[in-house]
Coordinates of C-alpha atoms in Angstrom, one line a residue:
M27 CA 42.1 79.1 -6.3
T28 CA 39.8 76.9 -4.3
M29 CA 40.8 74.7 -1.4
T30 CA 41.5 71.9 -3.8
G31 CA 44.1 74.0 -5.5
L32 CA 42.0 74.2 -8.7
P33 CA 40.9 77.5 -10.4
E34 CA 37.3 78.3 -9.5
S35 CA 36.2 77.4 -13.0
L36 CA 37.3 73.8 -12.5
I37 CA 36.1 71.0 -10.2
A38 CA 37.6 67.6 -9.8
T39 CA 36.2 64.4 -11.3
L40 CA 36.3 60.9 -9.8
P41 CA 39.7 59.3 -9.5
G42 CA 40.8 57.0 -12.3
D43 CA 40.4 53.8 -10.3
H44 CA 36.6 54.4 -10.1
Y45 CA 36.5 53.4 -13.8
T46 CA 38.9 50.5 -13.7
D47 CA 39.1 48.8 -10.3
P48 CA 37.1 45.5 -10.2
E49 CA 36.5 45.9 -6.4
I50 CA 34.9 49.3 -7.0
F51 CA 32.8 47.8 -9.8
R52 CA 31.8 45.0 -7.4
L53 CA 30.7 47.6 -4.8
E54 CA 28.7 49.4 -7.6
Q55 CA 26.9 46.2 -8.4
E56 CA 26.0 45.6 -4.8
R57 CA 25.1 49.1 -3.7
I58 CA 23.8 50.6 -6.9
F59 CA 22.5 48.1 -9.4
E60 CA 21.4 45.4 -6.9
S61 CA 19.9 48.0 -4.5
M62 CA 18.0 50.5 -6.8
W63 CA 15.2 50.2 -9.3
F64 CA 16.8 48.8 -12.5
C65 CA 15.1 49.1 -15.9
A66 CA 15.3 45.5 -17.1
A67 CA 13.1 45.1 -20.3
R68 CA 10.4 46.5 -22.5
S69 CA 7.0 45.4 -21.4
A70 CA 6.0 44.6 -24.9
D71 CA 8.8 42.0 -25.1
L72 CA 6.7 40.0 -22.6
D73 CA 3.7 40.0 -24.9
K74 CA 1.8 37.0 -23.7
P75 CA 1.5 34.7 -20.6
G76 CA 4.6 32.4 -20.6
A77 CA 6.8 34.8 -22.5
F78 CA 10.0 35.3 -20.6
K79 CA 13.4 37.2 -20.6
T80 CA 16.4 36.7 -18.5
V81 CA 18.4 39.8 -17.5
D82 CA 21.6 40.3 -15.5
V83 CA 21.1 42.8 -12.8
G84 CA 24.4 43.4 -11.0
R85 CA 25.7 40.0 -10.2
E86 CA 22.3 38.3 -10.3
S87 CA 20.3 36.7 -13.2
V88 CA 16.7 37.7 -13.0
L89 CA 13.9 35.8 -14.8
L90 CA 11.0 38.0 -16.1
T91 CA 7.7 36.5 -17.2
R92 CA 4.1 37.4 -17.8
S93 CA 1.7 35.3 -15.7
R94 CA -1.8 34.1 -16.5
D95 CA -3.4 37.2 -15.0
N96 CA -1.3 39.3 -17.4
S97 CA 0.9 40.8 -14.7
V98 CA 4.7 40.8 -15.0
R99 CA 6.5 38.6 -12.4
A100 CA 10.3 38.7 -11.6
F101 CA 12.3 36.0 -9.9
F102 CA 15.9 35.2 -9.1
N103 CA 16.8 32.8 -11.9
V104 CA 17.9 30.1 -9.5
C105 CA 16.4 26.7 -8.8
R106 CA 15.5 26.3 -5.1
H107 CA 16.8 22.7 -5.1
R108 CA 20.5 22.8 -5.8
G109 CA 21.0 26.3 -7.2
A110 CA 21.1 25.5 -10.9
K111 CA 20.4 28.3 -13.3
L112 CA 16.7 27.7 -14.0
C113 CA 16.4 29.3 -17.4
T114 CA 19.5 29.5 -19.6
E115 CA 18.0 31.2 -22.7
E116 CA 17.9 35.0 -23.0
S117 CA 14.2 35.0 -24.1
G118 CA 11.5 32.6 -25.2
E119 CA 8.1 31.2 -24.2
V120 CA 6.9 28.4 -22.0
K121 CA 3.4 26.9 -22.1
R122 CA 2.7 26.5 -18.4
A123 CA 5.8 26.3 -16.3
F124 CA 9.6 26.5 -16.0
Q125 CA 11.4 23.3 -15.4
C126 CA 15.0 23.1 -14.1
P127 CA 17.1 21.1 -16.5
Y128 CA 19.1 19.5 -13.7
H129 CA 16.5 17.6 -11.5
A130 CA 13.3 18.7 -13.1
W131 CA 11.9 20.9 -10.3
T132 CA 9.1 22.7 -12.0
Y133 CA 7.6 26.1 -11.2
D134 CA 4.4 27.8 -12.6
L135 CA 4.3 31.3 -13.9
T136 CA 3.7 32.7 -10.3
G137 CA 6.8 31.0 -9.1
K138 CA 5.0 28.2 -7.2
L139 CA 6.7 24.8 -7.0
V140 CA 4.2 22.5 -8.9
A141 CA 6.2 19.4 -9.6
A142 CA 9.4 17.5 -8.8
P143 CA 10.5 13.9 -8.9
N144 CA 9.0 12.1 -5.8
L145 CA 7.5 15.3 -4.6
T146 CA 4.3 13.6 -3.4
K147 CA 6.5 11.5 -1.1
M148 CA 7.7 14.8 0.6
P149 CA 4.4 16.3 1.9
D150 CA 6.3 18.6 4.3
I151 CA 7.7 20.7 1.4
G152 CA 5.8 23.9 1.0
R153 CA 5.0 24.7 -2.6
T154 CA 5.2 28.4 -2.0
E155 CA 8.0 28.3 0.5
Y156 CA 10.2 26.4 -1.9
G157 CA 9.0 28.3 -4.9
L158 CA 11.0 30.8 -6.9
A159 CA 12.3 33.8 -4.9
N160 CA 10.4 36.9 -5.9
V161 CA 12.1 40.1 -7.1
A162 CA 10.2 43.5 -6.7
V163 CA 8.8 44.6 -10.0
R164 CA 7.0 47.6 -11.4
E165 CA 5.8 48.6 -14.9
W166 CA 6.2 52.3 -15.9
L167 CA 6.6 54.0 -19.3
G168 CA 6.1 50.7 -21.0
Y169 CA 9.1 49.2 -19.3
V170 CA 9.7 46.6 -16.6
W171 CA 11.7 47.9 -13.6
V172 CA 13.0 45.5 -10.9
C173 CA 14.7 45.9 -7.6
L174 CA 16.7 43.2 -5.9
A175 CA 16.7 44.9 -2.5
E176 CA 14.9 43.2 0.4
N177 CA 13.3 46.6 1.1
P178 CA 13.1 48.5 -2.2
P179 CA 13.3 52.3 -2.2
S180 CA 10.2 54.2 -3.1
F181 CA 9.8 54.1 -6.9
E182 CA 8.2 57.6 -6.8
E183 CA 11.0 59.1 -4.7
S184 CA 13.8 57.6 -6.8
V185 CA 12.9 56.8 -10.5
I186 CA 10.1 59.3 -11.0
Q187 CA 11.9 61.9 -8.9
D188 CA 14.8 61.9 -11.4
V189 CA 12.3 62.8 -14.1
V190 CA 10.8 65.6 -12.0
A191 CA 14.3 66.9 -11.2
R192 CA 15.0 67.2 -14.9
L193 CA 11.7 68.3 -16.3
G194 CA 10.4 70.3 -13.3
D195 CA 7.3 68.0 -12.8
A196 CA 6.0 64.5 -13.5
E197 CA 3.3 65.6 -15.8
S198 CA 5.6 66.8 -18.6
I199 CA 6.5 63.3 -19.6
V200 CA 2.9 62.0 -19.6
G201 CA 1.9 63.6 -22.9
Y202 CA 4.5 61.5 -24.8
D203 CA 2.3 58.4 -23.9
I204 CA 5.5 56.3 -23.9
E205 CA 3.8 53.1 -22.7
N206 CA 1.5 53.1 -25.8
L207 CA 4.2 53.8 -28.4
E208 CA 5.6 50.9 -30.4
L209 CA 9.1 49.8 -31.2
G210 CA 10.3 51.0 -34.6
K211 CA 14.0 50.0 -34.2
R212 CA 16.3 48.5 -31.5
I213 CA 20.0 48.7 -31.7
V214 CA 22.3 47.0 -29.1
Y215 CA 25.8 48.4 -28.6
D216 CA 28.7 46.7 -26.9
V217 CA 30.7 49.5 -25.5
Q218 CA 34.2 48.9 -24.2
A219 CA 34.0 51.5 -21.5
N220 CA 32.9 52.0 -17.9
W221 CA 29.2 52.8 -17.4
K222 CA 29.9 56.1 -15.7
L223 CA 31.8 57.4 -18.7
I224 CA 28.7 56.8 -20.7
I225 CA 26.5 58.6 -18.3
E226 CA 28.9 61.6 -17.9
N227 CA 29.0 61.9 -21.7
F228 CA 25.2 61.9 -22.0
M229 CA 24.9 64.5 -19.4
E230 CA 27.1 67.2 -21.0
C231 CA 27.4 68.9 -24.3
Y232 CA 30.8 70.5 -24.1
H233 CA 31.8 67.9 -26.6
C234 CA 28.9 68.4 -29.0
A235 CA 30.5 70.9 -31.3
T236 CA 33.5 68.7 -31.6
I237 CA 32.0 65.2 -32.4
H238 CA 28.3 65.7 -33.2
P239 CA 28.0 67.7 -36.4
E240 CA 24.6 66.2 -37.3
L241 CA 23.2 66.9 -33.8
T242 CA 24.3 70.5 -33.7
E243 CA 22.8 71.1 -37.1
V244 CA 19.4 70.1 -35.7
L245 CA 20.0 71.6 -32.2
P246 CA 22.2 74.7 -32.8
E247 CA 22.3 75.7 -29.2
F248 CA 24.3 72.6 -28.4
A249 CA 27.2 74.1 -30.2
D250 CA 27.6 76.5 -27.3
G251 CA 28.5 73.6 -25.0
F252 CA 25.6 73.6 -22.6
A253 CA 23.5 70.4 -22.6
A254 CA 19.7 70.6 -22.1
Q255 CA 20.2 68.7 -18.9
Y256 CA 22.1 71.6 -17.4
Y257 CA 18.8 73.5 -17.0
V258 CA 15.7 72.2 -15.2
G259 CA 12.7 72.0 -17.5
H260 CA 14.7 73.2 -20.6
G261 CA 14.3 71.6 -24.0
A262 CA 16.8 72.4 -26.7
E263 CA 15.0 74.1 -29.6
F264 CA 15.2 72.8 -33.2
G265 CA 17.1 75.0 -35.7
E266 CA 15.0 77.5 -37.6
D267 CA 15.2 75.6 -40.9
V268 CA 15.0 72.2 -39.3
K269 CA 11.7 70.4 -40.0
G270 CA 12.2 67.2 -37.9
F271 CA 14.6 65.4 -35.5
T272 CA 16.3 63.5 -38.4
V273 CA 19.8 63.1 -39.7
D274 CA 19.3 65.7 -42.4
G275 CA 16.8 67.9 -40.6
S276 CA 14.0 66.7 -43.0
E277 CA 10.4 66.2 -42.1
G278 CA 9.8 63.8 -39.2
L279 CA 6.9 61.5 -38.6
D280 CA 3.5 62.1 -37.1
R281 CA 3.6 64.1 -33.9
I282 CA 2.6 62.4 -30.7
P283 CA -0.9 64.0 -29.9
G284 CA -0.2 64.6 -26.2
V285 CA 2.9 66.7 -26.9
S286 CA 2.1 70.3 -25.9
E287 CA 2.8 73.4 -28.0
D288 CA 5.6 74.3 -25.5
Q289 CA 7.2 71.0 -26.1
D290 CA 6.9 71.0 -29.9
R291 CA 10.2 71.4 -31.8
R292 CA 12.2 70.7 -28.7
Y293 CA 14.4 67.9 -27.5
Y294 CA 14.5 66.9 -23.8
A295 CA 17.1 64.5 -22.4
I296 CA 16.7 62.8 -19.0
T297 CA 19.0 60.6 -17.0
V298 CA 17.2 58.2 -14.7
R299 CA 19.8 56.8 -12.3
P300 CA 21.4 54.4 -12.4
Q301 CA 21.2 53.2 -16.0
V302 CA 18.5 54.8 -18.2
F303 CA 18.5 57.7 -20.7
I304 CA 15.2 59.0 -22.0
N305 CA 15.2 61.3 -25.0
L306 CA 11.9 63.1 -25.9
V307 CA 11.2 64.7 -29.3
P308 CA 7.7 65.5 -30.8
D309 CA 7.3 62.5 -33.0
H310 CA 9.3 59.8 -31.2
V311 CA 11.1 58.7 -28.0
I312 CA 14.5 57.2 -27.7
F313 CA 15.0 55.0 -24.7
H314 CA 18.4 53.7 -23.6
R315 CA 19.1 51.0 -21.1
M316 CA 22.6 50.2 -19.9
Y317 CA 23.7 46.8 -18.6
P318 CA 27.1 47.2 -16.9
V319 CA 29.1 43.9 -17.6
A320 CA 32.5 44.8 -16.2
A321 CA 34.5 47.8 -15.1
D322 CA 35.5 48.4 -18.7
R323 CA 32.4 47.0 -20.6
T324 CA 28.8 48.1 -20.9
I325 CA 26.0 46.8 -23.1
V326 CA 23.6 49.6 -24.2
E327 CA 20.2 48.7 -25.6
C328 CA 18.5 51.6 -27.4
D329 CA 14.8 51.6 -28.5
W330 CA 13.3 54.1 -31.0
L331 CA 9.5 54.4 -30.2
Y332 CA 6.8 55.8 -32.5
L333 CA 3.1 56.1 -32.7
P334 CA 1.6 52.6 -33.4
H335 CA 0.2 53.5 -36.8
V336 CA 3.6 54.8 -37.9
V337 CA 5.2 51.4 -37.1
E338 CA 2.3 49.3 -38.4
S339 CA 2.1 51.2 -41.7
G340 CA 5.7 50.5 -42.4
K341 CA 6.7 54.2 -42.7
D342 CA 10.4 54.9 -43.2
V343 CA 11.9 55.8 -39.8
S344 CA 15.5 55.4 -40.9
R345 CA 16.3 59.2 -41.0
S346 CA 15.2 59.6 -37.3
V347 CA 17.0 56.4 -36.3
E348 CA 20.2 57.4 -38.2
L349 CA 20.5 60.7 -36.3
F350 CA 20.7 59.3 -32.8
D351 CA 22.5 56.1 -34.0
R352 CA 25.3 58.4 -35.3
V353 CA 25.2 60.3 -32.0
N354 CA 25.5 57.1 -30.0
R355 CA 28.4 55.8 -32.1
Q356 CA 30.2 59.1 -31.8
D357 CA 29.6 59.1 -28.0
F358 CA 30.6 55.5 -27.5
D359 CA 33.8 55.9 -29.6
A360 CA 34.7 58.9 -27.3
C361 CA 34.1 56.8 -24.2
E362 CA 36.2 54.0 -25.5
R363 CA 39.0 56.5 -26.2
C364 CA 38.8 57.6 -22.6
Q365 CA 38.7 54.2 -21.0
P366 CA 42.4 53.2 -21.5
A367 CA 43.6 56.4 -19.9
M368 CA 41.6 55.8 -16.7
S369 CA 44.4 53.5 -15.6
S370 CA 47.1 56.0 -16.5
R371 CA 49.2 57.3 -13.6
L372 CA 48.5 60.8 -14.9
Y373 CA 44.8 60.2 -14.3
A374 CA 45.2 58.6 -10.8
K375 CA 43.6 61.6 -9.1
G376 CA 41.1 62.2 -12.0
G377 CA 40.5 65.0 -14.3
V378 CA 38.5 68.3 -14.2
L379 CA 35.1 69.6 -15.1
V380 CA 34.6 73.0 -16.7
P381 CA 31.6 75.1 -15.8
S382 CA 29.2 73.7 -18.4
E383 CA 30.0 70.2 -16.9
H384 CA 29.8 71.1 -13.2
H385 CA 26.4 69.3 -12.8
I386 CA 28.3 66.1 -13.5
G387 CA 30.0 66.7 -10.1
E388 CA 26.6 66.1 -8.4
F389 CA 26.5 62.7 -10.2
H390 CA 30.0 61.9 -8.9
D391 CA 28.9 62.9 -5.3
W392 CA 25.9 60.6 -5.7
V393 CA 28.1 57.7 -6.8
Q394 CA 30.5 58.1 -3.9
G395 CA 27.6 58.5 -1.5
R396 CA 26.2 55.1 -2.7
L397 CA 29.5 53.5 -2.3
G398 CA 30.2 55.0 1.1
T399 CA 33.5 56.5 -0.1

């Protein structure tokens, strides 16, 4: 027995209230989602100057747009006049500027205040000072990442370091050329479960033999209960008779040229804290982004990315999409079965992790460290 009273094979999870308590979720919004680099959108969704998206990051609405110099800008989606929500649509395109629907304060694509009723009679108003408030922004892997913190953490020492910690180096992901792949399919899932349940599920494979028959047919080692993420640098090998990462193990699509021989016929899964999953296989990449909405609800947006000519030629990608779509639905169903029990008196002190799940304990320690608990 350990000092916790548990057998040495078991370690404790987070308490149940970490999955249900609105106050803990508020702290997570403040100290995790509003303080770290958050993957907000796919760069290609902002395909021209004036294209925009609005994204909820923690408790804030963020406006993303592409400016005339083709760079991506991010702003708090709040008018500087009286605090009205500047842009109420989820996505769209403006020609030159964003205009507040309340009093018509108008901002260009760099956030500068360019017009307002009677503005010429108020020469002391600084057009930049009273422009939109900037949010730190970075493009990487073909996605737009934002950070609401006044002093953002190093992108290299947080986001990229999570990839290094999983793969062993930063170069291993380069050959997949993710920023130049194109979107073959996007599915949005509305999951009635806490965001941490989804991350914990993604990180372990103790459940794989139970609920993922299609996945374990393609990746037989997963039936043993150890996820690829358990080992630094390890990629799960395709089954001997498996031709591709597809729902029936049939032939996949054209292999990404930069994928090395060592990476061929292997699957790599990466968790980038706080809300991204990256799945690498030789012919495509599956990129998940989570948007925590409440303690018991999470929107998950999943992109299947392929070589441009695969998408442009209209090749059938349905068998590769169906494999991980099934995996997602199986996982999210499991998370939704767990969520109600998080408020059970039996789970007040939490559950336990078996040896193949012990690495989840590090994630729990990280969460508690962020929250200061």
